[in-house]
């Protein structure tokens, strides 16, 4: 099991690069505005603000917390652990993870990875250190971080790229990995269409949210992808809010 660590074994964050060359392939199901790093920055910021609210009210935070709870122990009281959030968006989940860990006597040192420049700037403006780069070329050495979090990103990728990313997450995590995503749910899609406008969300956020649910991963699919990536079965859970969660330990 990974011991205390206050730094991530990686290069210096570079949130001001103008573009990032993608090395992963998108899902063939639909298209989302946040698939494209060239999406208008003002729209990116508005959508990510909406998504942060969705995480709060529709289960994103809860899924992450359930995953983290399976990776920490009572013996971690007083320890410092590092967390890399891949596809961090506005950075709301790492900030919530810090608060959650603090309530358990753990100091969590977070950093985000984001390939959309506008998103990286937004997260950095909120106080989160951010790498600007593609998840297909993670800027962290093997066993260079305690916990890796991938929330609501895997559904953006095709199966081949998903397996590649999961394998890389496994390689760089000393303690373990949390994969939290959406699962297909026509009922949740209808609910999001109705709730989004009521909550003042941008129409593009609502449209992309419905596409994300269509792209979502069933527990069986997520389990198969993880098995292909790391060579063993891991627990997968269905959670409220049309969420699916996989988490496992690497214990390096």
PDB file of C-alpha atoms in Angstrom:
ATOM      1  CA  UNK A   1       0.000   0.000   0.000  1.00  0.00           C
ATOM      2  CA  UNK A   2       1.302   3.434  -0.871  1.00  0.00           C
ATOM      3  CA  UNK A   3       2.548   5.456   2.048  1.00  0.00           C
ATOM      4  CA  UNK A   4       2.311   9.188   2.599  1.00  0.00           C
ATOM      5  CA  UNK A   5       3.303  11.346  -0.328  1.00  0.00           C
ATOM      6  CA  UNK A   6       3.012  15.106  -0.686  1.00  0.00           C
ATOM      7  CA  UNK A   7       4.091  15.426  -4.318  1.00  0.00           C
ATOM      8  CA  UNK A   8       3.168  13.940  -7.649  1.00  0.00           C
ATOM      9  CA  UNK A   9       6.038  12.539  -9.681  1.00  0.00           C
ATOM     10  CA  UNK A  10       5.492  14.614 -12.791  1.00  0.00           C
ATOM     11  CA  UNK A  11       6.578  17.623 -14.768  1.00  0.00           C
ATOM     12  CA  UNK A  12       5.502  21.198 -14.007  1.00  0.00           C
ATOM     13  CA  UNK A  13       1.848  21.990 -14.864  1.00  0.00           C
ATOM     14  CA  UNK A  14       1.455  23.882 -18.149  1.00  0.00           C
ATOM     15  CA  UNK A  15      -2.066  25.360 -18.239  1.00  0.00           C
ATOM     16  CA  UNK A  16      -1.315  28.078 -20.785  1.00  0.00           C
ATOM     17  CA  UNK A  17      -0.397  26.046 -23.854  1.00  0.00           C
ATOM     18  CA  UNK A  18      -2.655  27.010 -26.725  1.00  0.00           C
ATOM     19  CA  UNK A  19      -3.533  23.514 -27.954  1.00  0.00           C
ATOM     20  CA  UNK A  20      -3.111  19.841 -27.191  1.00  0.00           C
ATOM     21  CA  UNK A  21      -2.785  17.125 -29.799  1.00  0.00           C
ATOM     22  CA  UNK A  22      -5.280  14.349 -28.987  1.00  0.00           C
ATOM     23  CA  UNK A  23      -3.946  10.796 -28.823  1.00  0.00           C
ATOM     24  CA  UNK A  24      -7.205   9.053 -27.868  1.00  0.00           C
ATOM     25  CA  UNK A  25     -10.221   8.359 -30.074  1.00  0.00           C
ATOM     26  CA  UNK A  26     -13.732   9.546 -29.264  1.00  0.00           C
ATOM     27  CA  UNK A  27     -16.838   7.428 -28.957  1.00  0.00           C
ATOM     28  CA  UNK A  28     -18.700   6.937 -32.219  1.00  0.00           C
ATOM     29  CA  UNK A  29     -22.015   7.583 -30.418  1.00  0.00           C
ATOM     30  CA  UNK A  30     -23.042  11.166 -31.024  1.00  0.00           C
ATOM     31  CA  UNK A  31     -20.902  14.238 -30.465  1.00  0.00           C
ATOM     32  CA  UNK A  32     -20.457  16.553 -27.501  1.00  0.00           C
ATOM     33  CA  UNK A  33     -19.192  20.117 -27.477  1.00  0.00           C
ATOM     34  CA  UNK A  34     -16.637  19.181 -24.839  1.00  0.00           C
ATOM     35  CA  UNK A  35     -15.155  16.593 -27.205  1.00  0.00           C
ATOM     36  CA  UNK A  36     -13.534  19.510 -29.040  1.00  0.00           C
ATOM     37  CA  UNK A  37     -10.751  21.620 -27.467  1.00  0.00           C
ATOM     38  CA  UNK A  38     -11.633  24.382 -29.955  1.00  0.00           C
ATOM     39  CA  UNK A  39     -15.113  24.918 -28.496  1.00  0.00           C
ATOM     40  CA  UNK A  40     -15.712  28.585 -27.677  1.00  0.00           C
ATOM     41  CA  UNK A  41     -14.084  29.272 -24.280  1.00  0.00           C
ATOM     42  CA  UNK A  42     -17.107  31.133 -22.907  1.00  0.00           C
ATOM     43  CA  UNK A  43     -19.321  28.153 -23.747  1.00  0.00           C
ATOM     44  CA  UNK A  44     -16.840  25.725 -22.179  1.00  0.00           C
ATOM     45  CA  UNK A  45     -16.826  27.697 -18.933  1.00  0.00           C
ATOM     46  CA  UNK A  46     -20.624  27.953 -18.855  1.00  0.00           C
ATOM     47  CA  UNK A  47     -21.077  24.231 -19.522  1.00  0.00           C
ATOM     48  CA  UNK A  48     -18.508  23.196 -16.927  1.00  0.00           C
ATOM     49  CA  UNK A  49     -20.192  25.406 -14.352  1.00  0.00           C
ATOM     50  CA  UNK A  50     -23.450  23.603 -15.169  1.00  0.00           C
ATOM     51  CA  UNK A  51     -21.740  20.214 -14.909  1.00  0.00           C
ATOM     52  CA  UNK A  52     -20.333  21.107 -11.495  1.00  0.00           C
ATOM     53  CA  UNK A  53     -23.896  21.762 -10.348  1.00  0.00           C
ATOM     54  CA  UNK A  54     -24.965  18.450 -11.871  1.00  0.00           C
ATOM     55  CA  UNK A  55     -22.205  16.704  -9.933  1.00  0.00           C
ATOM     56  CA  UNK A  56     -23.542  18.223  -6.745  1.00  0.00           C
ATOM     57  CA  UNK A  57     -27.204  17.433  -7.286  1.00  0.00           C
ATOM     58  CA  UNK A  58     -27.261  14.387  -9.570  1.00  0.00           C
ATOM     59  CA  UNK A  59     -24.726  12.027  -8.044  1.00  0.00           C
ATOM     60  CA  UNK A  60     -21.288  12.897  -9.417  1.00  0.00           C
ATOM     61  CA  UNK A  61     -19.860  13.858  -6.034  1.00  0.00           C
ATOM     62  CA  UNK A  62     -21.496  10.900  -4.345  1.00  0.00           C
ATOM     63  CA  UNK A  63     -20.020   8.428  -6.823  1.00  0.00           C
ATOM     64  CA  UNK A  64     -16.537   9.855  -6.345  1.00  0.00           C
ATOM     65  CA  UNK A  65     -16.849   9.712  -2.546  1.00  0.00           C
ATOM     66  CA  UNK A  66     -18.023   6.108  -2.615  1.00  0.00           C
ATOM     67  CA  UNK A  67     -14.993   5.234  -4.734  1.00  0.00           C
ATOM     68  CA  UNK A  68     -12.551   7.088  -2.499  1.00  0.00           C
ATOM     69  CA  UNK A  69     -13.998   5.443   0.597  1.00  0.00           C
ATOM     70  CA  UNK A  70     -12.933   2.068  -0.795  1.00  0.00           C
ATOM     71  CA  UNK A  71      -9.335   3.212  -1.152  1.00  0.00           C
ATOM     72  CA  UNK A  72      -8.639   4.782   2.236  1.00  0.00           C
ATOM     73  CA  UNK A  73      -8.174   3.070   5.595  1.00  0.00           C
ATOM     74  CA  UNK A  74      -8.333   4.102   9.268  1.00  0.00           C
ATOM     75  CA  UNK A  75      -4.530   3.902   9.244  1.00  0.00           C
ATOM     76  CA  UNK A  76      -4.488   6.837   6.795  1.00  0.00           C
ATOM     77  CA  UNK A  77      -5.396   9.250   9.611  1.00  0.00           C
ATOM     78  CA  UNK A  78      -2.790  12.014   9.550  1.00  0.00           C
ATOM     79  CA  UNK A  79      -1.355  10.957   6.190  1.00  0.00           C
ATOM     80  CA  UNK A  80      -0.969  12.977   3.019  1.00  0.00           C
ATOM     81  CA  UNK A  81      -2.123  11.381  -0.241  1.00  0.00           C
ATOM     82  CA  UNK A  82      -1.988  12.708  -3.775  1.00  0.00           C
ATOM     83  CA  UNK A  83      -4.833  12.579  -6.277  1.00  0.00           C
ATOM     84  CA  UNK A  84      -4.788  13.083 -10.048  1.00  0.00           C
ATOM     85  CA  UNK A  85      -8.166  13.913 -11.599  1.00  0.00           C
ATOM     86  CA  UNK A  86      -8.099  13.109 -15.320  1.00  0.00           C
ATOM     87  CA  UNK A  87     -10.486  15.276 -17.330  1.00  0.00           C
ATOM     88  CA  UNK A  88     -10.941  17.587 -14.366  1.00  0.00           C
ATOM     89  CA  UNK A  89     -13.245  20.117 -16.054  1.00  0.00           C
ATOM     90  CA  UNK A  90     -13.913  22.977 -13.642  1.00  0.00           C
ATOM     91  CA  UNK A  91     -12.034  21.143 -10.880  1.00  0.00           C
ATOM     92  CA  UNK A  92     -15.074  20.835  -8.625  1.00  0.00           C
ATOM     93  CA  UNK A  93     -14.587  17.158  -7.831  1.00  0.00           C
ATOM     94  CA  UNK A  94     -10.961  17.419  -6.614  1.00  0.00           C
ATOM     95  CA  UNK A  95     -11.969  20.290  -4.339  1.00  0.00           C
ATOM     96  CA  UNK A  96     -14.805  18.191  -2.934  1.00  0.00           C
ATOM     97  CA  UNK A  97     -12.409  15.265  -2.516  1.00  0.00           C
ATOM     98  CA  UNK A  98     -10.102  17.473  -0.434  1.00  0.00           C
ATOM     99  CA  UNK A  99     -12.997  18.418   1.861  1.00  0.00           C
ATOM    100  CA  UNK A 100     -14.138  14.794   2.096  1.00  0.00           C
ATOM    101  CA  UNK A 101     -10.641  13.597   2.996  1.00  0.00           C
ATOM    102  CA  UNK A 102     -10.128  16.374   5.543  1.00  0.00           C
ATOM    103  CA  UNK A 103     -13.231  15.163   7.364  1.00  0.00           C
ATOM    104  CA  UNK A 104     -11.422  11.837   7.803  1.00  0.00           C
ATOM    105  CA  UNK A 105      -8.168  13.345   8.989  1.00  0.00           C
ATOM    106  CA  UNK A 106      -6.423  12.892   5.624  1.00  0.00           C
ATOM    107  CA  UNK A 107      -4.620  15.611   3.696  1.00  0.00           C
ATOM    108  CA  UNK A 108      -5.336  15.179   0.006  1.00  0.00           C
ATOM    109  CA  UNK A 109      -3.110  16.983  -2.488  1.00  0.00           C
ATOM    110  CA  UNK A 110      -5.009  17.237  -5.802  1.00  0.00           C
ATOM    111  CA  UNK A 111      -3.973  18.074  -9.329  1.00  0.00           C
ATOM    112  CA  UNK A 112      -6.036  18.029 -12.496  1.00  0.00           C
ATOM    113  CA  UNK A 113      -5.363  17.003 -16.080  1.00  0.00           C
ATOM    114  CA  UNK A 114      -7.382  18.708 -18.788  1.00  0.00           C
ATOM    115  CA  UNK A 115      -6.927  18.953 -22.568  1.00  0.00           C
ATOM    116  CA  UNK A 116      -9.290  21.893 -23.173  1.00  0.00           C
ATOM    117  CA  UNK A 117      -7.358  25.126 -22.516  1.00  0.00           C
ATOM    118  CA  UNK A 118     -10.430  27.057 -21.365  1.00  0.00           C
ATOM    119  CA  UNK A 119     -11.270  24.314 -18.873  1.00  0.00           C
ATOM    120  CA  UNK A 120      -7.696  24.188 -17.578  1.00  0.00           C
ATOM    121  CA  UNK A 121      -7.743  27.952 -17.024  1.00  0.00           C
ATOM    122  CA  UNK A 122     -11.096  27.735 -15.231  1.00  0.00           C
ATOM    123  CA  UNK A 123      -9.876  24.993 -12.901  1.00  0.00           C
ATOM    124  CA  UNK A 124      -6.607  26.788 -12.241  1.00  0.00           C
ATOM    125  CA  UNK A 125      -8.507  29.992 -11.520  1.00  0.00           C
ATOM    126  CA  UNK A 126     -10.379  28.061  -8.850  1.00  0.00           C
ATOM    127  CA  UNK A 127      -7.120  27.133  -7.153  1.00  0.00           C
ATOM    128  CA  UNK A 128      -6.430  23.695  -8.635  1.00  0.00           C
ATOM    129  CA  UNK A 129      -2.986  22.999 -10.141  1.00  0.00           C
ATOM    130  CA  UNK A 130      -3.602  21.727 -13.672  1.00  0.00           C
ATOM    131  CA  UNK A 131      -1.659  19.938 -16.368  1.00  0.00           C
ATOM    132  CA  UNK A 132      -2.778  20.811 -19.888  1.00  0.00           C
ATOM    133  CA  UNK A 133      -2.482  17.616 -21.909  1.00  0.00           C
ATOM    134  CA  UNK A 134      -4.181  14.586 -23.401  1.00  0.00           C
ATOM    135  CA  UNK A 135      -5.030  11.624 -21.206  1.00  0.00           C
ATOM    136  CA  UNK A 136      -3.365   9.425 -23.802  1.00  0.00           C
ATOM    137  CA  UNK A 137      -0.003  10.808 -22.674  1.00  0.00           C
ATOM    138  CA  UNK A 138      -0.277  11.108 -18.909  1.00  0.00           C
ATOM    139  CA  UNK A 139       2.372  13.460 -17.470  1.00  0.00           C
ATOM    140  CA  UNK A 140       2.950  11.260 -14.415  1.00  0.00           C
ATOM    141  CA  UNK A 141       5.544   8.524 -13.946  1.00  0.00           C
ATOM    142  CA  UNK A 142       4.682   4.932 -13.042  1.00  0.00           C
ATOM    143  CA  UNK A 143       3.444   4.795  -9.435  1.00  0.00           C
ATOM    144  CA  UNK A 144       3.790   8.575  -9.376  1.00  0.00           C
ATOM    145  CA  UNK A 145       0.508   9.415  -7.621  1.00  0.00           C
ATOM    146  CA  UNK A 146      -1.482   7.742  -4.867  1.00  0.00           C
ATOM    147  CA  UNK A 147      -5.008   7.870  -6.320  1.00  0.00           C
ATOM    148  CA  UNK A 148      -6.226   8.365  -9.881  1.00  0.00           C
ATOM    149  CA  UNK A 149      -9.764   9.643 -10.469  1.00  0.00           C
ATOM    150  CA  UNK A 150     -11.535   9.483 -13.834  1.00  0.00           C
ATOM    151  CA  UNK A 151     -15.055  10.878 -13.555  1.00  0.00           C
ATOM    152  CA  UNK A 152     -17.482  11.117 -16.475  1.00  0.00           C
ATOM    153  CA  UNK A 153     -14.716  10.991 -19.039  1.00  0.00           C
ATOM    154  CA  UNK A 154     -14.517   7.366 -20.131  1.00  0.00           C
ATOM    155  CA  UNK A 155     -17.811   7.570 -22.024  1.00  0.00           C
ATOM    156  CA  UNK A 156     -16.219  10.141 -24.323  1.00  0.00           C
ATOM    157  CA  UNK A 157     -13.825   7.446 -25.649  1.00  0.00           C
ATOM    158  CA  UNK A 158     -14.151   4.384 -27.842  1.00  0.00           C
ATOM    159  CA  UNK A 159     -13.399   0.964 -26.376  1.00  0.00           C
ATOM    160  CA  UNK A 160      -9.776   0.786 -27.544  1.00  0.00           C
ATOM    161  CA  UNK A 161      -8.923   4.188 -26.087  1.00  0.00           C
ATOM    162  CA  UNK A 162     -10.810   3.375 -22.884  1.00  0.00           C
ATOM    163  CA  UNK A 163      -8.717   0.253 -22.328  1.00  0.00           C
ATOM    164  CA  UNK A 164      -5.536   2.181 -23.009  1.00  0.00           C
ATOM    165  CA  UNK A 165      -6.463   4.902 -20.525  1.00  0.00           C
ATOM    166  CA  UNK A 166      -7.479   2.417 -17.841  1.00  0.00           C
ATOM    167  CA  UNK A 167      -4.172   0.584 -18.210  1.00  0.00           C
ATOM    168  CA  UNK A 168      -2.269   3.860 -17.834  1.00  0.00           C
ATOM    169  CA  UNK A 169      -4.289   4.812 -14.762  1.00  0.00           C
ATOM    170  CA  UNK A 170      -3.443   1.451 -13.219  1.00  0.00           C
ATOM    171  CA  UNK A 171       0.240   1.958 -13.981  1.00  0.00           C
ATOM    172  CA  UNK A 172       0.588   5.394 -12.374  1.00  0.00           C
ATOM    173  CA  UNK A 173      -1.494   4.769  -9.222  1.00  0.00           C
ATOM    174  CA  UNK A 174       0.294   3.706  -6.039  1.00  0.00           C
ATOM    175  CA  UNK A 175      -2.861   3.211  -3.975  1.00  0.00           C
ATOM    176  CA  UNK A 176      -5.713   2.752  -6.432  1.00  0.00           C
ATOM    177  CA  UNK A 177      -8.047   3.986  -9.139  1.00  0.00           C
ATOM    178  CA  UNK A 178     -11.604   5.362  -9.108  1.00  0.00           C
ATOM    179  CA  UNK A 179     -13.622   5.264 -12.340  1.00  0.00           C
ATOM    180  CA  UNK A 180     -16.988   6.996 -12.001  1.00  0.00           C
ATOM    181  CA  UNK A 181     -19.173   7.436 -15.054  1.00  0.00           C
ATOM    182  CA  UNK A 182     -22.703   7.516 -16.406  1.00  0.00           C
ATOM    183  CA  UNK A 183     -24.735   4.492 -17.424  1.00  0.00           C
ATOM    184  CA  UNK A 184     -27.414   4.469 -20.135  1.00  0.00           C
ATOM    185  CA  UNK A 185     -30.813   5.482 -18.792  1.00  0.00           C
ATOM    186  CA  UNK A 186     -33.695   6.755 -20.942  1.00  0.00           C
ATOM    187  CA  UNK A 187     -35.489   7.820 -17.751  1.00  0.00           C
ATOM    188  CA  UNK A 188     -32.498   9.872 -16.586  1.00  0.00           C
ATOM    189  CA  UNK A 189     -32.268  11.469 -20.044  1.00  0.00           C
ATOM    190  CA  UNK A 190     -35.897  12.584 -19.833  1.00  0.00           C
ATOM    191  CA  UNK A 191     -35.303  13.894 -16.322  1.00  0.00           C
ATOM    192  CA  UNK A 192     -32.236  15.841 -17.422  1.00  0.00           C
ATOM    193  CA  UNK A 193     -34.117  17.389 -20.329  1.00  0.00           C
ATOM    194  CA  UNK A 194     -36.751  18.608 -17.872  1.00  0.00           C
ATOM    195  CA  UNK A 195     -34.501  19.573 -14.982  1.00  0.00           C
ATOM    196  CA  UNK A 196     -31.793  21.314 -16.996  1.00  0.00           C
ATOM    197  CA  UNK A 197     -33.840  24.302 -18.174  1.00  0.00           C
ATOM    198  CA  UNK A 198     -35.508  24.561 -14.762  1.00  0.00           C
ATOM    199  CA  UNK A 199     -32.037  24.827 -13.175  1.00  0.00           C
ATOM    200  CA  UNK A 200     -30.961  27.451 -15.704  1.00  0.00           C
ATOM    201  CA  UNK A 201     -28.497  25.237 -17.546  1.00  0.00           C
ATOM    202  CA  UNK A 202     -27.316  26.164 -21.012  1.00  0.00           C
ATOM    203  CA  UNK A 203     -29.180  24.278 -23.784  1.00  0.00           C
ATOM    204  CA  UNK A 204     -25.858  22.819 -24.972  1.00  0.00           C
ATOM    205  CA  UNK A 205     -25.225  21.400 -21.505  1.00  0.00           C
ATOM    206  CA  UNK A 206     -28.599  19.681 -21.615  1.00  0.00           C
ATOM    207  CA  UNK A 207     -27.999  18.356 -25.113  1.00  0.00           C
ATOM    208  CA  UNK A 208     -24.558  17.049 -24.237  1.00  0.00           C
ATOM    209  CA  UNK A 209     -25.867  15.542 -21.017  1.00  0.00           C
ATOM    210  CA  UNK A 210     -28.401  13.485 -22.939  1.00  0.00           C
ATOM    211  CA  UNK A 211     -25.662  12.377 -25.357  1.00  0.00           C
ATOM    212  CA  UNK A 212     -23.457  11.427 -22.403  1.00  0.00           C
ATOM    213  CA  UNK A 213     -26.194   9.171 -21.068  1.00  0.00           C
ATOM    214  CA  UNK A 214     -26.516   7.549 -24.486  1.00  0.00           C
ATOM    215  CA  UNK A 215     -22.764   6.975 -24.484  1.00  0.00           C
ATOM    216  CA  UNK A 216     -22.849   5.680 -20.907  1.00  0.00           C
ATOM    217  CA  UNK A 217     -21.345   2.404 -19.745  1.00  0.00           C
ATOM    218  CA  UNK A 218     -23.308  -0.491 -18.330  1.00  0.00           C
ATOM    219  CA  UNK A 219     -21.686  -2.237 -15.354  1.00  0.00           C
ATOM    220  CA  UNK A 220     -20.928  -5.255 -17.561  1.00  0.00           C
ATOM    221  CA  UNK A 221     -19.201  -3.103 -20.184  1.00  0.00           C
ATOM    222  CA  UNK A 222     -17.154  -1.211 -17.620  1.00  0.00           C
ATOM    223  CA  UNK A 223     -16.089  -4.444 -15.948  1.00  0.00           C
ATOM    224  CA  UNK A 224     -15.038  -5.888 -19.302  1.00  0.00           C
ATOM    225  CA  UNK A 225     -12.997  -2.799 -20.186  1.00  0.00           C
ATOM    226  CA  UNK A 226     -11.191  -2.828 -16.837  1.00  0.00           C
ATOM    227  CA  UNK A 227     -10.473  -6.559 -17.105  1.00  0.00           C
ATOM    228  CA  UNK A 228      -8.988  -6.067 -20.562  1.00  0.00           C
ATOM    229  CA  UNK A 229      -6.849  -3.209 -19.253  1.00  0.00           C
ATOM    230  CA  UNK A 230      -5.458  -4.703 -16.047  1.00  0.00           C
ATOM    231  CA  UNK A 231      -6.039  -8.437 -16.418  1.00  0.00           C
ATOM    232  CA  UNK A 232      -8.374  -8.995 -13.479  1.00  0.00           C
ATOM    233  CA  UNK A 233     -11.986  -8.458 -12.476  1.00  0.00           C
ATOM    234  CA  UNK A 234     -12.859  -5.562 -10.195  1.00  0.00           C
ATOM    235  CA  UNK A 235     -16.074  -4.694  -8.344  1.00  0.00           C
ATOM    236  CA  UNK A 236     -18.495  -2.498 -10.283  1.00  0.00           C
ATOM    237  CA  UNK A 237     -21.531  -0.816  -8.743  1.00  0.00           C
ATOM    238  CA  UNK A 238     -24.706   0.809 -10.043  1.00  0.00           C
ATOM    239  CA  UNK A 239     -25.323   4.037  -8.141  1.00  0.00           C
ATOM    240  CA  UNK A 240     -28.180   6.562  -8.058  1.00  0.00           C
ATOM    241  CA  UNK A 241     -28.246   9.259 -10.708  1.00  0.00           C
ATOM    242  CA  UNK A 242     -27.580   6.804 -13.553  1.00  0.00           C
ATOM    243  CA  UNK A 243     -24.024   6.345 -12.268  1.00  0.00           C
ATOM    244  CA  UNK A 244     -21.653   3.421 -12.552  1.00  0.00           C
ATOM    245  CA  UNK A 245     -18.536   3.009 -10.434  1.00  0.00           C
ATOM    246  CA  UNK A 246     -15.452   0.816 -10.567  1.00  0.00           C
ATOM    247  CA  UNK A 247     -12.627   1.080  -8.071  1.00  0.00           C
ATOM    248  CA  UNK A 248      -9.625  -1.065  -7.327  1.00  0.00           C
ATOM    249  CA  UNK A 249      -6.363  -1.053  -5.409  1.00  0.00           C
ATOM    250  CA  UNK A 250      -2.907  -1.303  -6.874  1.00  0.00           C
ATOM    251  CA  UNK A 251      -1.145  -1.319  -3.447  1.00  0.00           C
ATOM    252  CA  UNK A 252       2.304  -0.400  -4.656  1.00  0.00           C
TER     253      UNK A 252
END
